[in-house]
Coordinates of C-alpha atoms and ligand atoms in Angstrom, one line a residue:
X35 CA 78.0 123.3 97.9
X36 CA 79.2 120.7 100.2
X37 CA 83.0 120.8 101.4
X38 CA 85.1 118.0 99.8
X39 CA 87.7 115.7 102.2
X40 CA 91.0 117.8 101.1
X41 CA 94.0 116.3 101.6
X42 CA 97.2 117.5 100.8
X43 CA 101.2 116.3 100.5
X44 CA 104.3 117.9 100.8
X45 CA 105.1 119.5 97.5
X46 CA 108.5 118.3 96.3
X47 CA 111.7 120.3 95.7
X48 CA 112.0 119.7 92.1
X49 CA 115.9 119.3 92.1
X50 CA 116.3 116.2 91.3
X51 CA 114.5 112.6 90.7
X52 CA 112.0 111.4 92.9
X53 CA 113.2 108.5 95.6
X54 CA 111.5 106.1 98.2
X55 CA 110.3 109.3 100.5
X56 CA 108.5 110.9 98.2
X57 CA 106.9 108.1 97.0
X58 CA 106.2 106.6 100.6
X59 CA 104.4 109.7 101.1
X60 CA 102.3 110.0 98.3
X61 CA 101.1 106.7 98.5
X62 CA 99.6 107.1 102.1
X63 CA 98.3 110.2 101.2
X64 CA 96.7 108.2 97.8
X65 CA 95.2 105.5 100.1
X66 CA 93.8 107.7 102.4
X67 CA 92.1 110.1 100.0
X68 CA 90.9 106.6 97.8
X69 CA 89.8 105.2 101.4
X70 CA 87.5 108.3 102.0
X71 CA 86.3 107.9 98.2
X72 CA 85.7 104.4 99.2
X73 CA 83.6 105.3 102.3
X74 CA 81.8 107.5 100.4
X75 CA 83.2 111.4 100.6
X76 CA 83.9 113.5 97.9
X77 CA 87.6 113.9 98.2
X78 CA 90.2 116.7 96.8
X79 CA 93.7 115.4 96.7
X80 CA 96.4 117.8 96.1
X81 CA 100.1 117.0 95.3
X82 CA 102.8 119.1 93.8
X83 CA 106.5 120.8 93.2
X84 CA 108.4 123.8 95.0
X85 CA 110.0 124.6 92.2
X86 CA 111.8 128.3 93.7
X87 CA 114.6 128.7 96.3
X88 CA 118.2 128.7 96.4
X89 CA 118.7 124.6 95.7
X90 CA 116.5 124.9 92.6
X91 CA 118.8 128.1 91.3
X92 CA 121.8 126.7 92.2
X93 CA 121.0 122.9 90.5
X94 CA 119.3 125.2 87.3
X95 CA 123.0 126.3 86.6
X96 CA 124.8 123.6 87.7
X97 CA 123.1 122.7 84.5
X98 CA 123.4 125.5 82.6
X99 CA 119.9 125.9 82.2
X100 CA 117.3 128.9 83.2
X101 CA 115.8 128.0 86.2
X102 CA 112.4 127.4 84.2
X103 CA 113.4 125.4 81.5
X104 CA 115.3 123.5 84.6
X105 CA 111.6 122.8 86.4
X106 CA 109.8 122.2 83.2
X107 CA 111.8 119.6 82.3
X108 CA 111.7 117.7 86.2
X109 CA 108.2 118.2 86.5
X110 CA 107.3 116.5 83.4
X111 CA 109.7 113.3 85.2
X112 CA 107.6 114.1 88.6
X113 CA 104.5 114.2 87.0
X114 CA 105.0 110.8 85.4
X115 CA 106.1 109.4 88.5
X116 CA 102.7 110.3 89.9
X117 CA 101.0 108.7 86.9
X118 CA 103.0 105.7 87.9
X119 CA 102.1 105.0 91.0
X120 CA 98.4 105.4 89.9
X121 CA 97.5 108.4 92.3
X122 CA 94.5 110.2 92.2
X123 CA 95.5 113.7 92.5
X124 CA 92.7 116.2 91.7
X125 CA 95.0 118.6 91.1
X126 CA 98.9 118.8 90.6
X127 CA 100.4 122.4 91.5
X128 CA 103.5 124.2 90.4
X129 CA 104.4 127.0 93.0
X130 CA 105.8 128.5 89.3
X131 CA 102.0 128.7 88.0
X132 CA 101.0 132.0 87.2
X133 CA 98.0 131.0 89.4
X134 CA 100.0 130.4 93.1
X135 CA 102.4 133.5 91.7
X136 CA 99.4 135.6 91.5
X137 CA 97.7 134.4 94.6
X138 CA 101.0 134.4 96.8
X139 CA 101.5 138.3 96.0
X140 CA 97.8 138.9 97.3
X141 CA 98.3 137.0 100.2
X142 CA 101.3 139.3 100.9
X143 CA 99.8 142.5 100.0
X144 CA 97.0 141.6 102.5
X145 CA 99.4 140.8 105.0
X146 CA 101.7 144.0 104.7
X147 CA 99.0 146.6 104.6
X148 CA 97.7 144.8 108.0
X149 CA 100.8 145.3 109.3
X150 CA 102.1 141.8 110.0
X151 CA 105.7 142.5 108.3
X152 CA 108.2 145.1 109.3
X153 CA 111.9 145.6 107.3
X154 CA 114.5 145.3 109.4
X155 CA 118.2 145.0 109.1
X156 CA 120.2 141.7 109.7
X157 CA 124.3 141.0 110.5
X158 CA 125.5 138.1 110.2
X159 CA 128.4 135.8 108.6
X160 CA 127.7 134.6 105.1
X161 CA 129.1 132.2 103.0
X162 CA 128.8 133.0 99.4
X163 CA 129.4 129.6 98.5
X164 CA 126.6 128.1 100.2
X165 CA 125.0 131.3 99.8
X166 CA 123.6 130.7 103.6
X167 CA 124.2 133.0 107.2
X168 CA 125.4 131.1 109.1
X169 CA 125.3 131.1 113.3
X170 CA 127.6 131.1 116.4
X171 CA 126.4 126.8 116.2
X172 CA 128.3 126.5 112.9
X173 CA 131.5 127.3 114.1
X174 CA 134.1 124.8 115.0
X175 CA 135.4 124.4 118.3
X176 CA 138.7 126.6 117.5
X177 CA 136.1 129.4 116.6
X178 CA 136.6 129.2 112.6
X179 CA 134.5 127.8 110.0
X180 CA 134.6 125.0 108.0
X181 CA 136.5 125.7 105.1
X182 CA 133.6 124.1 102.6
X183 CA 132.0 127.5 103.6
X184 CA 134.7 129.1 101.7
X185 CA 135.2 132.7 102.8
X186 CA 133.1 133.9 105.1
X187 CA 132.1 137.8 105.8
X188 CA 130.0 139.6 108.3
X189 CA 127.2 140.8 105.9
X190 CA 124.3 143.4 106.6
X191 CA 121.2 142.7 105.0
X192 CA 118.0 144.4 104.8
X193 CA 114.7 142.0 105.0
X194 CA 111.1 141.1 106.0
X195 CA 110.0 139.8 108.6
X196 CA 106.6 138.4 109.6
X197 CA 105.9 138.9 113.5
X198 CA 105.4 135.6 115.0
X199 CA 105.5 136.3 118.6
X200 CA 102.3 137.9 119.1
X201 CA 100.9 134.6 117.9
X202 CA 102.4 132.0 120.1
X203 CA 100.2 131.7 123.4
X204 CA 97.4 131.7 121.0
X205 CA 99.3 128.8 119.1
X206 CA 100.0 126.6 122.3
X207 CA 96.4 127.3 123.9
X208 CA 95.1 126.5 120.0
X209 CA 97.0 122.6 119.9
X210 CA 96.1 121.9 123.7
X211 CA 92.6 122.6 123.0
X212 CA 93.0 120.6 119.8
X213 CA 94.6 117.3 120.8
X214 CA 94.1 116.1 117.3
X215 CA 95.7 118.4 115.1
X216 CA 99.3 117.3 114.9
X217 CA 99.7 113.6 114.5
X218 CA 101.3 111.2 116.2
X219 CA 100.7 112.4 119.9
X220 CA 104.7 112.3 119.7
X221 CA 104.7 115.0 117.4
X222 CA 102.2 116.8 118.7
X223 CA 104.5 116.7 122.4
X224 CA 107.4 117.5 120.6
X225 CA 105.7 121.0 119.1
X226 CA 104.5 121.9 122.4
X227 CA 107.6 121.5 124.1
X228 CA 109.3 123.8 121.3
X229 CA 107.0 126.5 122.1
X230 CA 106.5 126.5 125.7
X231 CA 110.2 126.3 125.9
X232 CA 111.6 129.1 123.4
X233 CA 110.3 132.3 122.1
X234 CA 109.7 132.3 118.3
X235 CA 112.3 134.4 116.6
X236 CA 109.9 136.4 113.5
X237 CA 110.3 134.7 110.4
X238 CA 112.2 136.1 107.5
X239 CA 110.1 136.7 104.9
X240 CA 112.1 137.8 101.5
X241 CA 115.3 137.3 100.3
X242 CA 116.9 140.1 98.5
X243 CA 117.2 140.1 94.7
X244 CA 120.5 140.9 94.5
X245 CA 121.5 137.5 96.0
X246 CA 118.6 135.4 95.2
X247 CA 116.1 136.1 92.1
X248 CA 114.5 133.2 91.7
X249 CA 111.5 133.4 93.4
X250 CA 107.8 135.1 93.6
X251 CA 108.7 139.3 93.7
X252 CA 107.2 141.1 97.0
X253 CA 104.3 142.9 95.7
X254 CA 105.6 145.8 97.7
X255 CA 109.2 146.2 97.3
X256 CA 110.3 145.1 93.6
X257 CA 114.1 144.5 95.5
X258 CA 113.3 141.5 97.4
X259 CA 111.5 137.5 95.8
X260 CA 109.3 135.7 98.5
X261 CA 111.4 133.4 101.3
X262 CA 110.7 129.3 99.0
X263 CA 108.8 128.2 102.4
X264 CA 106.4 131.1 102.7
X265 CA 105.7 130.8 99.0
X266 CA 105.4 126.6 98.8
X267 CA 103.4 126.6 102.2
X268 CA 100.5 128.9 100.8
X269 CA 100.1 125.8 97.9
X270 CA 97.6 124.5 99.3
X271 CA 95.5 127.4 99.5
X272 CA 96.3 128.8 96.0
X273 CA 95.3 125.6 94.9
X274 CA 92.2 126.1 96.9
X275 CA 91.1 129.5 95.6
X276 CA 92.6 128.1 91.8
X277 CA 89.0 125.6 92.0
X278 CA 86.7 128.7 93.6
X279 CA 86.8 127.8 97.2
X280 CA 85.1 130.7 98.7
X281 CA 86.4 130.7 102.2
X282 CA 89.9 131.4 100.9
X283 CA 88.6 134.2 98.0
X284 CA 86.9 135.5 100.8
X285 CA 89.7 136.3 103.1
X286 CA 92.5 137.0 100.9
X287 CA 90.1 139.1 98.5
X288 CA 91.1 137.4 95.1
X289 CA 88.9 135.9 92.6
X290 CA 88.1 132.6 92.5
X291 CA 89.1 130.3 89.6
X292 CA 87.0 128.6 86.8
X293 CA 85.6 125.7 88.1
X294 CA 81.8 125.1 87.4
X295 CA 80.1 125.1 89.9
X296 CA 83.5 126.1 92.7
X297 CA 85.0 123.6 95.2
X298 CA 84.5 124.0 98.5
X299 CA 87.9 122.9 100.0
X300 CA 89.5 125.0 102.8
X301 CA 90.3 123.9 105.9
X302 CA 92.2 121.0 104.5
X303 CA 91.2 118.0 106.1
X304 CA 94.8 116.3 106.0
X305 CA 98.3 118.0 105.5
X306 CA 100.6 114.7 104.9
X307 CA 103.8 115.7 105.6
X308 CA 107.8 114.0 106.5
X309 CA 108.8 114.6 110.3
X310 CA 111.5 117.0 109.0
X311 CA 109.0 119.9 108.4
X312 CA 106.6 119.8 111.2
X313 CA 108.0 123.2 112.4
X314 CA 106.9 124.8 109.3
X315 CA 103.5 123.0 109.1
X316 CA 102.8 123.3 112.8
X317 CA 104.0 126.8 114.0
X318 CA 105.0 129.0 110.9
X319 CA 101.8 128.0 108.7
X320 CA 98.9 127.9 111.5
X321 CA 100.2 131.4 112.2
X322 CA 100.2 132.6 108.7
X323 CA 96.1 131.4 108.1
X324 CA 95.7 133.4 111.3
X325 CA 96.7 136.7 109.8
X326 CA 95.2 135.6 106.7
X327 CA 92.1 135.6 108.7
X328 CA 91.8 131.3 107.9
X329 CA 90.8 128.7 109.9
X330 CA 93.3 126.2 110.5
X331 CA 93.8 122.6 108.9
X332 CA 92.5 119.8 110.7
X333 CA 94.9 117.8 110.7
X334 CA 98.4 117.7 110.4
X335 CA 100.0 114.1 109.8
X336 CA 103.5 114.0 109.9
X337 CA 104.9 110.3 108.9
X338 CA 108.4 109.0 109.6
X339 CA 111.7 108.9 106.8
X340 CA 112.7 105.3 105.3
X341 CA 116.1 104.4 105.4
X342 CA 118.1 101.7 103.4
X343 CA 120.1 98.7 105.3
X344 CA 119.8 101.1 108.9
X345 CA 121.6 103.9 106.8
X346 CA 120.3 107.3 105.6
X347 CA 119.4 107.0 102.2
X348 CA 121.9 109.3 100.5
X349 CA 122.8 109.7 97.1
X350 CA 126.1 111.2 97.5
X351 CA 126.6 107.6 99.3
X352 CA 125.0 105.7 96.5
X353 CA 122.1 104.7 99.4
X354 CA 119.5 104.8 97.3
X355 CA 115.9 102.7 96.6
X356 CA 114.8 104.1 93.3
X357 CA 111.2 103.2 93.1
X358 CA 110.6 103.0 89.2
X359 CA 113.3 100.0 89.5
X360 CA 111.3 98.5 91.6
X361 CA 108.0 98.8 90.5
X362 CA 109.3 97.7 87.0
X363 CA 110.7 94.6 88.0
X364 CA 108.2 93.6 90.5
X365 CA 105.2 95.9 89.7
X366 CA 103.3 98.8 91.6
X367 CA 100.9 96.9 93.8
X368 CA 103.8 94.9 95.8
X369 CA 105.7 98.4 96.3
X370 CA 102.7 99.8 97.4
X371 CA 101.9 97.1 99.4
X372 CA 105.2 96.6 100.8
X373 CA 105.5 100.5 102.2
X374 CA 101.8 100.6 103.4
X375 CA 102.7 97.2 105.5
X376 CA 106.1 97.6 106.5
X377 CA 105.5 101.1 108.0
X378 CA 103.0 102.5 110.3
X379 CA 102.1 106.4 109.6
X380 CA 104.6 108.1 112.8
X381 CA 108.0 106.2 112.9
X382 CA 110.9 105.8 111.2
X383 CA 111.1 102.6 108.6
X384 CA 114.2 100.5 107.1
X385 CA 113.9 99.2 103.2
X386 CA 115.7 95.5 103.2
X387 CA 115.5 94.2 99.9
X388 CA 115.3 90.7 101.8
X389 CA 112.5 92.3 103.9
X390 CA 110.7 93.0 100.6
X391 CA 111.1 89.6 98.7
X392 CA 110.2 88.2 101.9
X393 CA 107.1 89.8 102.1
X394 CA 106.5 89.2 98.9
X395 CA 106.3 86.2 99.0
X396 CA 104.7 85.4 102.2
X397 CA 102.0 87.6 101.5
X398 CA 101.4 88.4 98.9
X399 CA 102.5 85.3 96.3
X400 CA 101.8 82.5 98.9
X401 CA 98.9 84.5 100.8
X402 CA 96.8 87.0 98.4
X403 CA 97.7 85.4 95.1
X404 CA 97.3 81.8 95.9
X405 CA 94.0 82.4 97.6
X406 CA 93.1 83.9 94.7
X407 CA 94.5 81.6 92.1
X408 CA 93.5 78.6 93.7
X409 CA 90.3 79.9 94.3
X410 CA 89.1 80.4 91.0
X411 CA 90.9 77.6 89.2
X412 CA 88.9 74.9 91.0
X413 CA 85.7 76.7 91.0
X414 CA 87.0 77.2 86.5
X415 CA 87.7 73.4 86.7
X416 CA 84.7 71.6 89.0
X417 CA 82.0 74.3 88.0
X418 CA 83.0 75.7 84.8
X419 CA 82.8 78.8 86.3
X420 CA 79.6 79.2 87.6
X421 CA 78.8 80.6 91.1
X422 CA 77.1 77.9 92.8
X423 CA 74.3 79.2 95.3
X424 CA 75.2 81.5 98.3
X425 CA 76.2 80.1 101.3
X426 CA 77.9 81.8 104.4
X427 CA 80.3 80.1 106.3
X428 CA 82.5 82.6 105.8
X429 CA 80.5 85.8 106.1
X430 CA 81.3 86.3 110.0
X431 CA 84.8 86.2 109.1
X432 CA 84.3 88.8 106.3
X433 CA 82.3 90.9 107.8
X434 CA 85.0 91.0 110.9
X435 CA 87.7 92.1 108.1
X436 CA 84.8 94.9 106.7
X437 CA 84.2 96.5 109.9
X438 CA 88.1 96.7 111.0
X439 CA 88.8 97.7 108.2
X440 CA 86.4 100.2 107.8
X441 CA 86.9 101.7 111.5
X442 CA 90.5 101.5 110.7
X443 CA 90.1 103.7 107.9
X444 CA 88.4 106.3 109.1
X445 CA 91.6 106.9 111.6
X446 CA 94.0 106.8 108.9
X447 CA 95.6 103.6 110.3
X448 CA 97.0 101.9 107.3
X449 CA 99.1 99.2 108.3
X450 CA 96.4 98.5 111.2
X451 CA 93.4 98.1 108.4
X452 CA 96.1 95.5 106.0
X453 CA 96.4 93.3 109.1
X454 CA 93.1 92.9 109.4
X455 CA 92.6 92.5 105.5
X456 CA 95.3 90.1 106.0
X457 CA 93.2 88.5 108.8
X458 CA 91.1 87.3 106.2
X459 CA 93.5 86.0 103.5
X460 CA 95.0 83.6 105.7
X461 CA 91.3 82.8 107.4
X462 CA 90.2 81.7 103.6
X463 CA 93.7 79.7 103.1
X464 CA 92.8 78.0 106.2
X465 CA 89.4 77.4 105.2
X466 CA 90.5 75.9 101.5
X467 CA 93.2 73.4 103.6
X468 CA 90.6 72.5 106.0
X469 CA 87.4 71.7 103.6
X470 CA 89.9 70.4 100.6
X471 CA 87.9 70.9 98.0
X472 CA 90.5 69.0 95.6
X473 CA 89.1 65.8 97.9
X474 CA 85.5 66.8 97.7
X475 CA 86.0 66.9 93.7
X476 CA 86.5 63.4 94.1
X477 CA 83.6 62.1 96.0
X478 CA 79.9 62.8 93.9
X479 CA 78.0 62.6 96.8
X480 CA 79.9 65.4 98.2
X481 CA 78.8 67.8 95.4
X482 CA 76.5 70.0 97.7
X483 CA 79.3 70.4 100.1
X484 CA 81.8 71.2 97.1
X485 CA 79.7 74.3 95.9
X486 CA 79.1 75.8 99.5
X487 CA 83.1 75.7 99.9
X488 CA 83.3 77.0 96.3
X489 CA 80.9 80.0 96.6
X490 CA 82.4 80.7 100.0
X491 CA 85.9 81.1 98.7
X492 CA 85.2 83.1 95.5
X493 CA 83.0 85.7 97.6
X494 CA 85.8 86.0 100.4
X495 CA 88.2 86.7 97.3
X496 CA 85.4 89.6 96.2
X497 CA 85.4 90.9 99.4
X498 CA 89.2 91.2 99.7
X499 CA 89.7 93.1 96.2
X500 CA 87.2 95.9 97.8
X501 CA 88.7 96.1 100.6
X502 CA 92.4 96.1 99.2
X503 CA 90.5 98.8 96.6
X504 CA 92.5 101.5 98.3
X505 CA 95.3 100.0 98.7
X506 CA 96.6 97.9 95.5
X507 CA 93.7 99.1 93.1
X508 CA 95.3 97.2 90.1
X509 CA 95.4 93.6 92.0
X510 CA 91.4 95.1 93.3
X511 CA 90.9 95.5 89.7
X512 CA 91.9 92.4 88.1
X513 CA 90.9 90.5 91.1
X514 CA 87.5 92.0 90.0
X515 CA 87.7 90.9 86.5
X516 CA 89.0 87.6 87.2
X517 CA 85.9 86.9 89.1
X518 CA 84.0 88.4 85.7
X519 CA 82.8 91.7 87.6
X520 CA 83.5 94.5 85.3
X521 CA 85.7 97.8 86.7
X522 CA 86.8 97.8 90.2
X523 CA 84.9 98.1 93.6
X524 CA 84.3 101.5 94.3
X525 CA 82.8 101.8 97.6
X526 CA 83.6 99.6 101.1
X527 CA 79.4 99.1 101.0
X528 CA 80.0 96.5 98.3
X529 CA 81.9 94.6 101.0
X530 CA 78.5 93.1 102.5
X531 CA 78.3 89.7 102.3
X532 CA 76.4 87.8 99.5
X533 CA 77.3 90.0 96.3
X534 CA 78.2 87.8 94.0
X535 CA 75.3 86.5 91.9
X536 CA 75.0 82.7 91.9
X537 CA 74.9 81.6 88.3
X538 CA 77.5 83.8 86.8
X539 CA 80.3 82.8 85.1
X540 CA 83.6 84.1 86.4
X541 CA 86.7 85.2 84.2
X542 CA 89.6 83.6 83.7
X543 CA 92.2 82.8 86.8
X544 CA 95.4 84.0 86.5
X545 CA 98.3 84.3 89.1
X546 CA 98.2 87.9 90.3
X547 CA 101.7 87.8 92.1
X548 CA 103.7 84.9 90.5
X549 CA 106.2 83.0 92.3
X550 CA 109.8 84.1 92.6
X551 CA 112.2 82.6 93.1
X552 CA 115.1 84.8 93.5
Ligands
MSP50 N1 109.6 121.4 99.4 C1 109.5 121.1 100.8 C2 108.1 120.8 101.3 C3 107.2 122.0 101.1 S1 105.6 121.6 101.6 C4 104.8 123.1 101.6 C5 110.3 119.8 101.0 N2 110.6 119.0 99.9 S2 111.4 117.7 99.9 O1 111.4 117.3 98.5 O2 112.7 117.8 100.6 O3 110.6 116.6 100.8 C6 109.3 116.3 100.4 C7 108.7 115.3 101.3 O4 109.4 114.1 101.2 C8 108.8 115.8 102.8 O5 107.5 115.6 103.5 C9 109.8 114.9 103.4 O6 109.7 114.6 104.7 C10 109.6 113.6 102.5 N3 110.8 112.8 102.5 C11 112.1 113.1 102.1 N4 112.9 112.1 102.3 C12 112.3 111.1 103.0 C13 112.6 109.8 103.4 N5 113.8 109.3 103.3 N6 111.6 109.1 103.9 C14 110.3 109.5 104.0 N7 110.0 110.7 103.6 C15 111.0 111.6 103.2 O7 110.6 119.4 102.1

């Protein structure tokens, strides 16, 4: 059984629709997991909802709803949203699937009876309102609270906690020794500053029924549910143990799941997360596979937030992008395109709708699409559509864009690897202004010269749909079929120069990203 690339996203709190964020994310974590299908691994791509927790109670009776019927409802909308953007999750988990409920309360068992938790009492102010303790940092500077807390009392409460300390020399001496486990570098710094600078407080671990229900029951005291991040973090190796994988059955001591033959998954290769829960993914969750007894993910990719016009997008403020507007009026491949360009995997981005038409049109209506279009119109109207014999002034150029692309891809860099793609596109524009084929049309006893140019442009336009492949697999597809090459490119070996059989009869041109003028 070989181990599969794994790959993992956040898993959404399922308390409301889905914006640009979580799309941005998914869609880099869907690129990379088609890239490495592309290169040739066998990949395992993991999305999901966090469907317990205080925010998901609270918005469940805002509606008057139970809290199930509530998630059943969003997830369905969540679950079409990933059908939208055309990802290729393997798998799509519920952290209210009898399966993760199940494995989450063995995971604690195990934990308890090796003596990682202890119950210990807590004081502290709490507003019922927010239903949140608040600290000596949320007071005003007169000492008293903000009256949105509504009344706050001091408030004992019993809970458990998961003993962290112990853990943290070991974490520190763990990411120096593994320079590529948090990613960017910056994020990475800013983890190891945290820990060398502050002890870890334990982590609280339950939440007592009495003021919370709505969440996974300790399998050792029937008072307390499961604190939402220690239940939504152990997703991904739920998930894991869900398809058989045996390192995690192994450790945690539950069976594995029905898949035929099982999926060897754990470690995760890639945990895609937002910048805003590094913490969690870099100190709390290493720690927790520790006492599990697991090794660690390799990689921990943490990606920057978008923001609209330089503001936080905020829907209290009406600062929204919602992605299914978008992608109806101007269709999936130019908002994937336009996230995967615009924004390198680390810092923070700004959506401009002028920065999106713009691109748009620059790149991909006047660069991508009119390459294409123009491409195989006059190789439709000189040749009637027959690939003339090979010819290769062009295949240094391709082969460039290939092995960029290809290197690119292996280190995740996105942006970097549509440059280079991009590289090409305007190489083959240049080419068809240069040679003019329109003139060579003309002229009889340029005819040889007319089918080297011809053949040279329609393979470069083959070349680019299996490179874009990952990227914009619609515009791969029907970039594919417009050539008259059935399905899509499925592997970054058909990139090699020369694939296109000579004597074939391509498809029929049509414009891939019309012109806009708005
Ligand atoms: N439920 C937790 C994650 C648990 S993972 C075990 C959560 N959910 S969330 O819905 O608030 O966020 C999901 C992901 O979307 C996070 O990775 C977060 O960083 C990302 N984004 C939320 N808003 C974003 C932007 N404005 N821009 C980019 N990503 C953003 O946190």
């Amino acid at each position: 059984m070989s181990k599969r690339f794994y790959i993992t996203t956040a898993i959404d709190y399922v308390n409301g629709q889905p914006h640009i964020g979580h799309a941005y994310e998914k869609i880099i974590s869907d690129v990379i997991a088609r890239s490495r299908r592309s290169l040739g691994q066998e990949v395992f791509f993991l999305t999901g909802l966090d469907e317990h927790g205080q925010k998901v109670q609270q918005a469940a009776q805002a509606e008057k709803k139970s809290p199930q019927e509530y998630c059943d409802a969003l997830a369905a909308d969540w679950q079409a949203f990933a059908k939208k953007l055309e990802l290729t999750n393997d798998d799509f988990i519920r952290t209210t699937q009898p399966r993760h409920k199940a494995f989450v309360q063995a995971a604690l068992a195990k934990l308890h009876a090796a003596g990682h938790f202890y119950k210990a009492g807590y004081t502290g102010y709490y507003s019922a309102r927010e239903e949140t303790f608040l600290t000596e940092k949320d007071r005003r500077p007169d000492g008293t609270f903000d009256p949105a807390y509504g009344e706050v009392v001091e408030l004992k409460e019993e809970n458990y906690y998961f003993k962290l300390k112990a853990h943290q020399q070991w974490l520190i001496d763990y990411i120096e020794a593994n320079p590529s486990f948090i990613a960017p570098d910056y994020r990475r710094n800013e983890v190891l500053g945290f820990l060398r600078s502050q002890t870890l407080e334990d982590l609280c671990i339950s939440r007592p029924v009495a003021r919370l229900n709505w969440g996974i029951p300790l399998p050792f005291d029937p008072d307390f549910v499961t604190y939402v991040w220690f239940d939504a973090l152990v997703n991904y190796i739920s998930a894991a143990a869900a398809h058989g994988d045996p390192t995690v059955c192994a450790a945690i001591g539950v069976e594995p799941g029905p898949d035929q033959p099982p999926l060897s998954l754990w470690p995760a290769d890639i945990h895609v997360i937002g910048k805003d829960i590094v913490k969690f993914h870099a100190v709390y969750w290493p720690i927790m596979l520790k006492a599990m007894g697991l090794p660690l993910p390799k990689q921990i990719l943490a990606h920057g937030w978008w923001q609209k016009d330089g503001a936080r997008i905020s829907k209290s403020t009406g600062n929204v992008i919602d992605p299914v507007a978008v992608i109806h009026e101007w269709g999936l491949d130019a908002f994937r395109f336009y996230v995967l360009r615009e924004l390198d995997l680390g810092p923070d981005g700004n959506w401009t709708d002028a920065g999106f038409k713009s691109r748009y049109s620059a790149e991909l209506a006047n660069g991508l699409g009119n390459l294409v279009n123009r491409s195989l119109s006059m190789l439709k109207r000189y040749r009637h559509g027959v690939v003339p014999a090979r010819h290769d002034e062009l295949a240094a150029d391709a082969a460039r864009a290939a092995d960029e692309t290809r290197a690119l891809l292996k280190q995740n860099q996105l942006q970097s690897a549509l440059q280079s793609i991009w590289g090409l596109v305007n190489r083959a524009n240049q080419y068809v202004d240069q040679t003019a084929p329109f003139k060579l049309a003309k002229d009889p006893s340029q005819a040889k010269r007319l089918d080297e140019v011809l053949y040279n442009l329609a393979e470069a336009c083959r070349i680019l749909a299996v490179l874009l492949q990952p990227f914009i697999p619609g515009t791969a597809a029907r970039i594919y079929a417009q050539l008259g090459l059935g399905g899509s490119p499925s592997t970054l070996d058909a990139a090699a120069w020369g694939g296109l059989t000579p004597g074939q009869t391509i498809g029929e041109p049509a414009p891939l990203f019309p012109r806009r003028d708005d």
